[in-house]
Amino acid sequence: MSPRILPFIMVLAAMAMVPLVSTSPFYVNLTSQVAIAAIGALGLNVLVGHAGLNSLGFAVFPGLTAYLVAWLSTVGGFDPVPAALLAIGGTLAASMLFALVALRTTGLGFVMITMALCQIVWGAAYRWTSVTGGDNGLSGVPRPGGAVLPLERPEWFLWLCLCVLALALLQLGRFFDSPLGVALRGTRDQPRRMSAVGYDVWRIRFVAWMLAAGWGAAAGLLYAWYHQFVSPHMMAVTASAEVLLMVVAGGAGTLAGPLIGAALVVLLKNLASIWIDRWMMLLGVTFVVIVLLMPDGIVPGLGRLTAWLRRFRPAPAPALVPRERTDG
Amino acid sequence: MAFWISQSLNALALGGLLFMLASGFSLIFGLMRVANLAHGALFMLGAYLGLAVVKAGFGFWVAAASAAVAVGLFGGVLERTLLRRLAGRTLPQVLLTLGLAFIIADACLMLWGGDPMRLPPPPELSGAVRIGDAVFPRYRLFVIGASAAVALGLWLLVERTRAGAMIRAAVDDVGMARAIGVSASTLFTAVFCLGTALAGLGGVIGGPILSVYPTLDQDMLPLALLVVILGGAGSLIGAFVGAYAIGFIYTFGQVLVPDLAYVILFLPMIAVLSVAPQGLFGRRLG
Amino acid sequence: MAEPALHIAGLSKQFGGLPAVSDVSLAIMPGERHLLLGPNGAGKTTLFNLICGDLAPTLGSIRLFGAELVGLPPRKRTAFGLARTYQILTLFPHETICRNVMLALNGLKAGKWGTWRAFEANRALRAEAMAILDRVRLADLADRPVSQTAYGDRRRLEIAMALALSPRVLLLDEPLAGLSRDERVTVQDLLANLPPDVTVVLIEHDMDVALAFAERITLLHHGRVVATGSRAEIAADPRTREVYLGA
């Protein structure tokens, strides 16, 4: 186990040390953005990488939580922490209802229905102006904390994000190796056999859906606290597509993939906003390039590369290439 | 009474536009198992191309025809060069068509700017007619008629011609269709051209009603998906019923409960899915 | 007379008006070795799919030791002691052979819902899986991913997956399909050594193996039962020749 978790500890530690190295809040905030995006991408990876369910509406989970916590802690008058708990609870409850609709299909049907479900909530946020503020969104979302935990300061907020990210990596890392994690990939590859040997395929997928919803909600909460502002754009099709790109670019079905993908997309997006202001175009081109050149993502791609390099050295055993299905 | 008549006519016009958009999506889906997420962007591209042709001094009809042909050819090229490599792989296809949608949308924004623009209807169809107490734009009546004509034409093509028989055979079973001598390769490209041309045509026809603006694609694609989920993928009848149902629900929803119209739009989808996951007239989506 | 292990009565399945299985009735006794015979398209695999619950019948009843199966999902039927193999290999290609069997073993255990302890760490489950792999002569390859095994090994794994459920009634769909002569012998031995109390229903086109194995035979044609009887009766029945050689 330890050789596997060591790289993750090193990466998290390096991210945590950014505030000690850089005095500029820009890099600290950028690191927070990567951490938040990675938590969301890890959640989506449960569906895309392990359940074989390609969701194009993942942004609904962080979006719902962000809107709920924003509304509760501004209009609703709740303190940040109770508002957060209620928001996550509300998102999980809504996610159960969504599961009843979305999990009736798989394959392309699932793609379209998850997109439609996200669109419903986007529509409510965008059009139900009296409650959600419409296109202007809700601003002035307070961060929790105080003297002991000054979360209004960028470095402390980063450390909170990294704690949640570490928790997500730990929980999902254990889950993917657990009996249910193995069974989940079983329902991805051979649902018929799974059901024939006694598994409840629907319930296994439901657990995966709720796990994705839970980590999506965590990401949404941190997102709302980070920006202290929510708007319908965080539930637009592009937002869901960005998370999907993180998962696929990094490597669906791997634990490190979403982390690498999140860093890639967040950095790309920030660079684009500084220099070229054509994020949509860049996002589109990245999709096309990834699909055509690196369909399995960076992590399996690197795995294949090292295996290929090893062939030029006298190796005692052929390297096993970790390869996960990315198509549905 | 006048309210109901004119809103019903609006609903029929919107339903007709949605049919032009969704029927192509549905045919492509049924035949090739591809959810073409660039379909909304191609609709918008058609609208912008039509606008450019009109602005260049050609008439509306030339604009409609040339946008349909151009978008159809563009779709054919996409199918031949890119989509074809990914046959049978769901996630890469989804990502590719989505990526193309973003590229097309951003290119339109780059070329034509961010301001909404109005595509003027042809002069012979401007003005209004009186129906009972209601006054109704003549152009919308034309849209109702034109989309019905497209629906009829598509139906005749699929049900009454040899090409249509091939499409139906291939929708049922591509392997079987190949065995009896249907060239799936040509058929796929042809249907992709047809489907995307319909989207382009829909963009121009819809231009005078919807106007032309940068996020038109993001507004139209979810509606097309809804129609297809509701009616069932691969079914022309399903697209027809779904398109007009959505047209009515959206039109009346917007008038009666403007805040929540968009949310209400999705209720029939949820109702249908809980009874028939494959949609009203479709096969299984999985 | 004892209660049949598997009792099918008036079972029919239509696909869009076309009958695939019509009014099939069968009574298979505990411990019986029963062969389903018939040309391609006779409805044999459809019958298996109906028994296992992958398909819902249009009409009829299926009882396993007296308990009605129609209306139950496949996983509940498995809990009653039903297991099957597939004609088209249905394995988990990314997992090792051993983990395939462990996954099948876990299907009826409460431990399958665990989300924290590693699957691999379950020593008892692994030992159980190894015992089954020993029976199908795959213990040597236990830790090899399925994607790197030979076709013959996969065929035997297919059987191991069903054995993992300790079935009372075992449905085998062409367990010898595509195997070499040597491999056939291995599987034939394996079938011969199945516990005598397990009821086995077999679909197989290799007549030498099938006839050596089965005591009773049902002849299906166009989704209907043409004849049921002992090996000798079916061999002597003129309709057998008719189904295979005639129209």
Short mmCIF file of C-alpha atoms in Angstrom, two decimals, chain A residues 170-171 174-183 185-201 203-204 207 320-321 323-325, chain C residues 49 54 74-75 78 84 86 89-95 99 102-104 106-108 111-120 145 148 158 161-162 165:
data_model
loop_
_atom_site.label_atom_id
_atom_site.label_comp_id
_atom_site.label_asym_id
_atom_site.label_seq_id
_atom_site.Cartn_x
_atom_site.Cartn_y
_atom_site.Cartn_z
CA LEU A 170 -8.31 8.15 0.91
CA GLN A 171 -11.98 7.24 0.76
CA ARG A 174 -10.03 2.41 -0.44
CA PHE A 175 -13.37 2.15 -2.22
CA PHE A 176 -11.88 1.26 -5.60
CA ASP A 177 -10.00 -1.67 -4.02
CA SER A 178 -12.93 -2.75 -1.85
CA PRO A 179 -15.40 -5.54 -2.70
CA LEU A 180 -17.98 -2.98 -3.77
CA GLY A 181 -15.45 -1.13 -5.93
CA VAL A 182 -14.54 -4.35 -7.71
CA ALA A 183 -18.23 -5.16 -8.06
CA ARG A 185 -16.35 -2.33 -12.29
CA GLY A 186 -18.03 -5.70 -12.72
CA THR A 187 -21.34 -3.96 -13.45
CA ARG A 188 -19.48 -1.78 -15.95
CA ASP A 189 -17.97 -4.71 -17.85
CA GLN A 190 -20.58 -7.47 -17.47
CA PRO A 191 -23.82 -6.29 -15.87
CA ARG A 192 -25.61 -9.43 -16.97
CA ARG A 193 -23.12 -11.74 -15.28
CA MET A 194 -23.14 -9.59 -12.15
CA SER A 195 -26.85 -9.97 -11.86
CA ALA A 196 -26.58 -13.71 -12.57
CA VAL A 197 -24.13 -14.22 -9.70
CA GLY A 198 -26.37 -12.45 -7.23
CA TYR A 199 -25.48 -8.75 -7.34
CA ASP A 200 -28.09 -6.01 -7.38
CA VAL A 201 -26.74 -4.01 -10.32
CA ARG A 203 -28.16 -0.69 -6.14
CA ILE A 204 -24.44 -0.86 -6.87
CA VAL A 207 -24.09 3.76 -4.47
CA LEU A 320 1.54 -5.14 -17.05
CA VAL A 321 -0.05 -2.09 -18.50
CA ARG A 323 -5.59 -0.21 -18.87
CA GLU A 324 -9.13 0.75 -18.14
CA ARG A 325 -12.01 0.95 -20.48
CA ASN C 49 -32.50 -16.89 -20.60
CA ASP C 54 -32.66 -12.39 -18.37
CA PRO C 74 -31.96 -12.98 -11.92
CA ARG C 75 -30.10 -12.33 -8.66
CA THR C 78 -29.44 -17.29 -8.06
CA ARG C 84 -25.61 -20.82 -15.55
CA TYR C 86 -22.96 -18.44 -21.22
CA LEU C 89 -17.98 -15.80 -22.77
CA THR C 90 -19.17 -13.37 -20.10
CA LEU C 91 -16.11 -12.71 -17.93
CA PHE C 92 -14.42 -9.70 -16.35
CA PRO C 93 -11.52 -9.12 -18.73
CA HIS C 94 -9.58 -6.65 -16.56
CA GLU C 95 -9.53 -8.86 -13.46
CA ARG C 99 -10.66 -12.35 -8.78
CA MET C 102 -13.95 -14.27 -5.97
CA LEU C 103 -16.37 -11.77 -7.46
CA ALA C 104 -18.79 -14.56 -8.31
CA ASN C 106 -19.08 -12.77 -3.18
CA GLY C 107 -22.37 -12.28 -5.04
CA LEU C 108 -24.35 -14.19 -2.44
CA GLY C 111 -19.45 -8.81 2.43
CA LYS C 112 -20.05 -7.62 -1.13
CA TRP C 113 -21.23 -4.25 0.19
CA GLY C 114 -17.92 -3.50 1.91
CA THR C 115 -16.37 -0.19 0.86
CA TRP C 116 -13.26 0.07 3.01
CA ARG C 117 -11.32 -3.19 3.47
CA ALA C 118 -9.50 -4.37 0.37
CA PHE C 119 -11.18 -7.10 -1.67
CA GLU C 120 -7.79 -8.73 -2.11
CA PRO C 145 -5.58 -11.30 -15.98
CA GLN C 148 -3.99 -12.63 -21.13
CA GLU C 158 -16.87 -19.65 -17.40
CA MET C 161 -17.99 -18.79 -12.23
CA ALA C 162 -21.16 -20.89 -12.12
CA LEU C 165 -22.50 -20.23 -6.61
#
